[in-house]
PDB file of C-alpha atoms in Angstrom:
ATOM      1  CA  CYS A   1       6.364   8.216  -9.867  1.00 63.00           C
ATOM      2  CA  SER A   2       8.098   4.920 -10.954  1.00 67.00           C
ATOM      3  CA  ARG A   3       7.110   5.418 -14.635  1.00 69.00           C
ATOM      4  CA  LEU A   4       9.621   6.683 -17.069  1.00 71.00           C
ATOM      5  CA  HIS A   5       8.561  10.180 -17.609  1.00 74.00           C
ATOM      6  CA  ASN A   6       9.701  12.542 -20.436  1.00 78.00           C
ATOM      7  CA  ARG A   7      11.392  15.606 -18.889  1.00 82.00           C
ATOM      8  CA  PRO A   8      11.128  18.547 -21.193  1.00 88.00           C
ATOM      9  CA  THR A   9      13.778  21.178 -21.375  1.00 89.00           C
ATOM     10  CA  ILE A  10      11.170  23.961 -21.280  1.00 92.00           C
ATOM     11  CA  SER A  11       7.534  23.946 -20.368  1.00 93.00           C
ATOM     12  CA  PRO A  12       5.076  26.347 -18.830  1.00 95.00           C
ATOM     13  CA  THR A  13       4.548  23.743 -16.059  1.00 94.00           C
ATOM     14  CA  LEU A  14       6.851  23.135 -13.152  1.00 95.00           C
ATOM     15  CA  LEU A  15       6.956  20.090 -10.853  1.00 93.00           C
ATOM     16  CA  LEU A  16       8.138  20.449  -7.332  1.00 95.00           C
ATOM     17  CA  PRO A  17       8.204  16.772  -6.117  1.00 91.00           C
ATOM     18  CA  ASN A  18       7.365  15.907  -2.519  1.00 90.00           C
ATOM     19  CA  LEU A  19       7.207  19.511  -1.303  1.00 93.00           C
ATOM     20  CA  TYR A  20       3.954  19.379   0.574  1.00 93.00           C
ATOM     21  CA  GLN A  21       4.262  17.516   3.870  1.00 90.00           C
ATOM     22  CA  ASN A  22       0.728  16.367   4.934  1.00 87.00           C
ATOM     23  CA  PRO A  23       0.641  16.508   8.755  1.00 87.00           C
ATOM     24  CA  ALA A  24      -0.923  12.981   8.810  1.00 84.00           C
ATOM     25  CA  LEU A  25       2.390  11.624   7.365  1.00 81.00           C
ATOM     26  CA  ASN A  26       4.409  13.017  10.300  1.00 79.00           C
ATOM     27  CA  ALA A  27       1.950  12.298  13.112  1.00 81.00           C
ATOM     28  CA  PRO A  28       3.429  10.688  16.089  1.00 81.00           C
ATOM     29  CA  PRO A  29       2.557   7.060  16.846  1.00 82.00           C
ATOM     30  CA  GLY A  30      -0.214   6.504  19.424  1.00 81.00           C
ATOM     31  CA  PRO A  31      -0.377   3.767  22.024  1.00 83.00           C
ATOM     32  CA  ASP A  32      -1.527   1.226  19.426  1.00 82.00           C
ATOM     33  CA  GLY A  33       1.459   2.123  17.264  1.00 79.00           C
ATOM     34  CA  LEU A  34      -0.635   3.619  14.566  1.00 80.00           C
ATOM     35  CA  PRO A  35      -0.290   7.411  13.791  1.00 78.00           C
ATOM     36  CA  MET A  36      -2.314   9.673  16.112  1.00 83.00           C
ATOM     37  CA  PRO A  37      -5.237  11.183  14.171  1.00 84.00           C
ATOM     38  CA  VAL A  38      -4.662  14.799  13.099  1.00 85.00           C
ATOM     39  CA  ASP A  39      -7.237  17.488  13.717  1.00 89.00           C
ATOM     40  CA  ALA A  40      -9.099  18.098  10.469  1.00 89.00           C
ATOM     41  CA  ARG A  41      -9.183  21.914  11.125  1.00 89.00           C
ATOM     42  CA  LYS A  42      -5.444  22.122  11.698  1.00 89.00           C
ATOM     43  CA  SER A  43      -4.828  19.894   8.748  1.00 90.00           C
ATOM     44  CA  GLN A  44      -6.862  22.234   6.536  1.00 91.00           C
ATOM     45  CA  GLU A  45      -5.126  25.360   7.851  1.00 90.00           C
ATOM     46  CA  HIS A  46      -1.720  23.726   7.282  1.00 90.00           C
ATOM     47  CA  PHE A  47      -2.730  23.092   3.646  1.00 93.00           C
ATOM     48  CA  GLU A  48      -4.054  26.566   3.135  1.00 92.00           C
ATOM     49  CA  ASP A  49      -0.966  28.136   4.685  1.00 92.00           C
ATOM     50  CA  PHE A  50       1.223  26.065   2.300  1.00 94.00           C
ATOM     51  CA  TYR A  51      -0.931  26.918  -0.683  1.00 94.00           C
ATOM     52  CA  GLU A  52      -0.640  30.664   0.099  1.00 93.00           C
ATOM     53  CA  ASP A  53       3.033  30.357   0.482  1.00 94.00           C
ATOM     54  CA  ILE A  54       3.472  28.707  -2.880  1.00 95.00           C
ATOM     55  CA  PHE A  55       1.078  30.976  -4.733  1.00 96.00           C
ATOM     56  CA  GLU A  56       2.562  34.223  -3.313  1.00 94.00           C
ATOM     57  CA  GLU A  57       6.091  33.094  -4.164  1.00 95.00           C
ATOM     58  CA  MET A  58       5.316  31.775  -7.642  1.00 96.00           C
ATOM     59  CA  ASP A  59       3.246  34.900  -8.431  1.00 96.00           C
ATOM     60  CA  LYS A  60       6.527  36.925  -8.268  1.00 96.00           C
ATOM     61  CA  TYR A  61       7.707  35.090 -11.492  1.00 97.00           C
ATOM     62  CA  GLY A  62       4.646  35.607 -13.640  1.00 96.00           C
ATOM     63  CA  GLN A  63       0.948  34.854 -14.126  1.00 97.00           C
ATOM     64  CA  ILE A  64      -0.166  31.503 -12.751  1.00 96.00           C
ATOM     65  CA  GLU A  65      -2.799  29.567 -14.647  1.00 95.00           C
ATOM     66  CA  HIS A  66      -2.991  26.409 -12.465  1.00 93.00           C
ATOM     67  CA  LEU A  67      -1.558  25.562  -9.093  1.00 95.00           C
ATOM     68  CA  ASN A  68      -2.181  21.978  -8.035  1.00 92.00           C
ATOM     69  CA  VAL A  69      -0.970  20.519  -4.734  1.00 93.00           C
ATOM     70  CA  CYS A  70      -1.222  16.715  -4.318  1.00 89.00           C
ATOM     71  CA  ASP A  71      -2.534  16.264  -0.673  1.00 85.00           C
ATOM     72  CA  ASN A  72      -2.519  12.527  -0.746  1.00 80.00           C
ATOM     73  CA  LEU A  73      -1.040  10.020   1.595  1.00 79.00           C
ATOM     74  CA  ALA A  74      -0.136   7.226  -0.779  1.00 77.00           C
ATOM     75  CA  ASP A  75       3.491   7.064  -2.109  1.00 74.00           C
ATOM     76  CA  HIS A  76       2.635   7.889  -5.696  1.00 77.00           C
ATOM     77  CA  MET A  77       3.061  11.663  -6.310  1.00 80.00           C
ATOM     78  CA  VAL A  78       2.899  12.352  -2.635  1.00 84.00           C
ATOM     79  CA  GLY A  79       3.169  16.100  -1.875  1.00 89.00           C
ATOM     80  CA  ASN A  80       3.783  16.961  -5.532  1.00 91.00           C
ATOM     81  CA  VAL A  81       3.152  20.612  -6.439  1.00 95.00           C
ATOM     82  CA  TYR A  82       2.391  21.425 -10.166  1.00 94.00           C
ATOM     83  CA  ILE A  83       2.373  25.038 -11.271  1.00 96.00           C
ATOM     84  CA  LYS A  84       1.408  26.032 -14.762  1.00 95.00           C
ATOM     85  CA  PHE A  85       2.244  29.532 -15.775  1.00 96.00           C
ATOM     86  CA  VAL A  86       0.620  31.517 -18.576  1.00 95.00           C
ATOM     87  CA  ASP A  87       3.992  31.476 -20.365  1.00 93.00           C
ATOM     88  CA  GLU A  88       7.173  29.368 -20.543  1.00 95.00           C
ATOM     89  CA  ASP A  89       9.447  32.306 -19.631  1.00 96.00           C
ATOM     90  CA  ALA A  90       7.823  32.690 -16.271  1.00 97.00           C
ATOM     91  CA  ALA A  91       8.268  29.039 -15.536  1.00 96.00           C
ATOM     92  CA  ALA A  92      11.954  29.263 -16.574  1.00 96.00           C
ATOM     93  CA  ARG A  93      12.352  32.222 -14.249  1.00 96.00           C
ATOM     94  CA  ALA A  94      10.691  30.436 -11.359  1.00 96.00           C
ATOM     95  CA  LEU A  95      12.905  27.365 -11.970  1.00 96.00           C
ATOM     96  CA  GLN A  96      16.049  29.445 -11.850  1.00 95.00           C
ATOM     97  CA  GLY A  97      14.804  31.505  -8.786  1.00 94.00           C
ATOM     98  CA  LEU A  98      13.877  28.473  -6.758  1.00 94.00           C
ATOM     99  CA  THR A  99      16.879  26.311  -7.469  1.00 92.00           C
ATOM    100  CA  GLY A 100      19.055  25.930  -4.359  1.00 88.00           C
ATOM    101  CA  ARG A 101      16.439  27.267  -1.908  1.00 92.00           C
ATOM    102  CA  PHE A 102      14.625  25.644   1.052  1.00 92.00           C
ATOM    103  CA  TYR A 103      11.025  25.350   2.168  1.00 93.00           C
ATOM    104  CA  ALA A 104      10.332  24.683   5.757  1.00 91.00           C
ATOM    105  CA  GLY A 105      13.746  23.239   6.343  1.00 90.00           C
ATOM    106  CA  ARG A 106      13.768  20.988   3.244  1.00 90.00           C
ATOM    107  CA  PRO A 107      15.537  21.580  -0.049  1.00 91.00           C
ATOM    108  CA  ILE A 108      13.284  22.481  -2.983  1.00 93.00           C
ATOM    109  CA  MET A 109      13.559  20.181  -5.978  1.00 92.00           C
ATOM    110  CA  ILE A 110      12.152  21.582  -9.104  1.00 94.00           C
ATOM    111  CA  GLU A 111      11.923  20.631 -12.709  1.00 93.00           C
ATOM    112  CA  PHE A 112       9.913  21.152 -15.882  1.00 94.00           C
ATOM    113  CA  SER A 113       6.875  19.013 -16.237  1.00 91.00           C
ATOM    114  CA  PRO A 114       5.267  17.823 -19.513  1.00 87.00           C
ATOM    115  CA  VAL A 115       1.750  18.251 -18.049  1.00 85.00           C
ATOM    116  CA  THR A 116      -0.174  21.013 -19.760  1.00 81.00           C
ATOM    117  CA  ASP A 117      -3.759  19.806 -19.307  1.00 79.00           C
ATOM    118  CA  PHE A 118      -4.368  18.549 -15.767  1.00 77.00           C
ATOM    119  CA  ARG A 119      -7.727  16.998 -16.692  1.00 75.00           C
ATOM    120  CA  GLU A 120      -5.912  14.659 -19.018  1.00 73.00           C
ATOM    121  CA  ALA A 121      -2.811  14.203 -16.937  1.00 75.00           C
ATOM    122  CA  THR A 122      -2.012  10.629 -16.288  1.00 72.00           C
ATOM    123  CA  CYS A 123       1.272   8.644 -15.677  1.00 69.00           C
ATOM    124  CA  ARG A 124       2.096   6.672 -18.749  1.00 65.00           C
TER     125      ARG A 124
ATOM    126  CA  PRO B   1     -11.125  37.475  10.206  1.00 73.00           C
ATOM    127  CA  PRO B   2      -8.951  34.770  11.958  1.00 77.00           C
ATOM    128  CA  ARG B   3      -7.661  33.572   8.601  1.00 78.00           C
ATOM    129  CA  GLU B   4      -6.455  37.054   7.633  1.00 81.00           C
ATOM    130  CA  ARG B   5      -4.795  37.631  10.980  1.00 84.00           C
ATOM    131  CA  ARG B   6      -3.055  34.206  10.805  1.00 81.00           C
ATOM    132  CA  ARG B   7      -1.774  35.123   7.386  1.00 80.00           C
ATOM    133  CA  ARG B   8      -0.314  38.423   8.456  1.00 83.00           C
ATOM    134  CA  GLU B   9       1.339  36.813  11.546  1.00 85.00           C
ATOM    135  CA  ARG B  10       2.669  33.788   9.764  1.00 86.00           C
ATOM    136  CA  LYS B  11       6.105  33.623   8.302  1.00 89.00           C
ATOM    137  CA  SER B  12       6.509  32.006   4.957  1.00 91.00           C
ATOM    138  CA  GLY B  13       8.107  28.594   4.862  1.00 91.00           C
ATOM    139  CA  PHE B  14      10.350  29.743   2.041  1.00 93.00           C
ATOM    140  CA  ASP B  15      14.082  30.135   2.892  1.00 90.00           C
ATOM    141  CA  GLN B  16      13.804  28.350   6.192  1.00 88.00           C
ATOM    142  CA  PRO B  17      16.959  26.193   6.383  1.00 83.00           C
ATOM    143  CA  PRO B  18      17.043  22.923   8.357  1.00 83.00           C
ATOM    144  CA  PRO B  19      17.256  23.609  12.103  1.00 79.00           C
ATOM    145  CA  GLY B  20      20.708  22.155  12.421  1.00 75.00           C
ATOM    146  CA  GLY B  21      21.986  23.650   9.113  1.00 72.00           C
ATOM    147  CA  ILE B  22      23.275  21.666   6.158  1.00 62.00           C
ATOM    148  CA  VAL B  23      25.195  18.563   7.113  1.00 60.00           C
ATOM    149  CA  PRO B  24      26.638  15.789   4.965  1.00 58.00           C
ATOM    150  CA  GLY B  25      24.156  13.070   4.158  1.00 56.00           C
ATOM    151  CA  MET B  26      21.035  15.065   5.204  1.00 51.00           C
ATOM    152  CA  MET B  27      19.687  15.174   1.614  1.00 51.00           C
ATOM    153  CA  GLY B  28      19.412  11.363   1.498  1.00 46.00           C
ATOM    154  CA  ALA B  29      17.977  11.199   4.952  1.00 45.00           C
ATOM    155  CA  MET B  30      15.114  13.538   3.999  1.00 48.00           C
ATOM    156  CA  GLY B  31      14.222  11.273   1.158  1.00 45.00           C
ATOM    157  CA  VAL B  32      14.967  13.567  -1.724  1.00 47.00           C
ATOM    158  CA  PRO B  33      16.677  12.281  -4.838  1.00 45.00           C
ATOM    159  CA  ALA B  34      20.475  12.424  -4.916  1.00 46.00           C
ATOM    160  CA  ALA B  35      20.405  14.262  -8.135  1.00 49.00           C
ATOM    161  CA  LEU B  36      20.315  17.810  -7.048  1.00 49.00           C
ATOM    162  CA  PRO B  37      20.278  20.950  -9.145  1.00 52.00           C
ATOM    163  CA  PRO B  38      23.766  22.448  -9.763  1.00 54.00           C
ATOM    164  CA  GLY B  39      24.596  25.025  -7.084  1.00 56.00           C
ATOM    165  CA  MET B  40      22.338  23.418  -4.387  1.00 53.00           C
ATOM    166  CA  PRO B  41      23.925  23.965  -1.013  1.00 52.00           C
ATOM    167  CA  GLY B  42      25.244  20.883   0.502  1.00 48.00           C
ATOM    168  CA  VAL B  43      26.215  19.114  -2.748  1.00 44.00           C
ATOM    169  CA  GLU B  44      29.853  19.524  -2.176  1.00 46.00           C
ATOM    170  CA  ALA B  45      29.613  18.125   1.323  1.00 46.00           C
ATOM    171  CA  ILE B  46      27.721  15.059   0.082  1.00 46.00           C
ATOM    172  CA  SER B  47      30.266  14.554  -2.728  1.00 48.00           C
ATOM    173  CA  VAL B  48      33.076  14.596  -0.278  1.00 50.00           C
ATOM    174  CA  ALA B  49      31.269  12.116   2.060  1.00 50.00           C
ATOM    175  CA  ALA B  50      30.673   9.754  -0.945  1.00 53.00           C
ATOM    176  CA  ALA B  51      34.337  10.065  -2.025  1.00 54.00           C
ATOM    177  CA  VAL B  52      35.570   9.072   1.469  1.00 55.00           C
ATOM    178  CA  ALA B  53      33.128   6.155   1.627  1.00 53.00           C
TER     179      ALA B  53
END
């Protein structure tokens, strides 16, 4: 996000920016130069596989309260993953545990997020 | 169910490194911010490349 966000030093919520790669974003161009359409079923399976991977990995660090994956195509927050743990210690353990690792060939970026209520979350 | 079978057969995406390994400059090419967490593999390689440039 281009907004100036406050980055807490500790929080129950973690942000993994740009981790989810929507297949539509990487679709090869068709004869008209536009990206080829992606099969809806395969796209859904891709998302579910990703969600399972993240949930199972994060569950090792503590109880998860919310897991939100941004499955959007626009630049803003594209592919962002937000995980809110029940307690901050679990989030801290997850941050430490995931730092320096890779997901599907891409480095994992991870930071604490100030978001604690996803219904009220908005970029300010 | 097919979903359960797929789940069992599928390998997690975690800890899958890039196909060609870590090479200098690849972090930028993948569109990730330059500010990597301390200890992230490849940081030294990028620093060396930046110093040479």
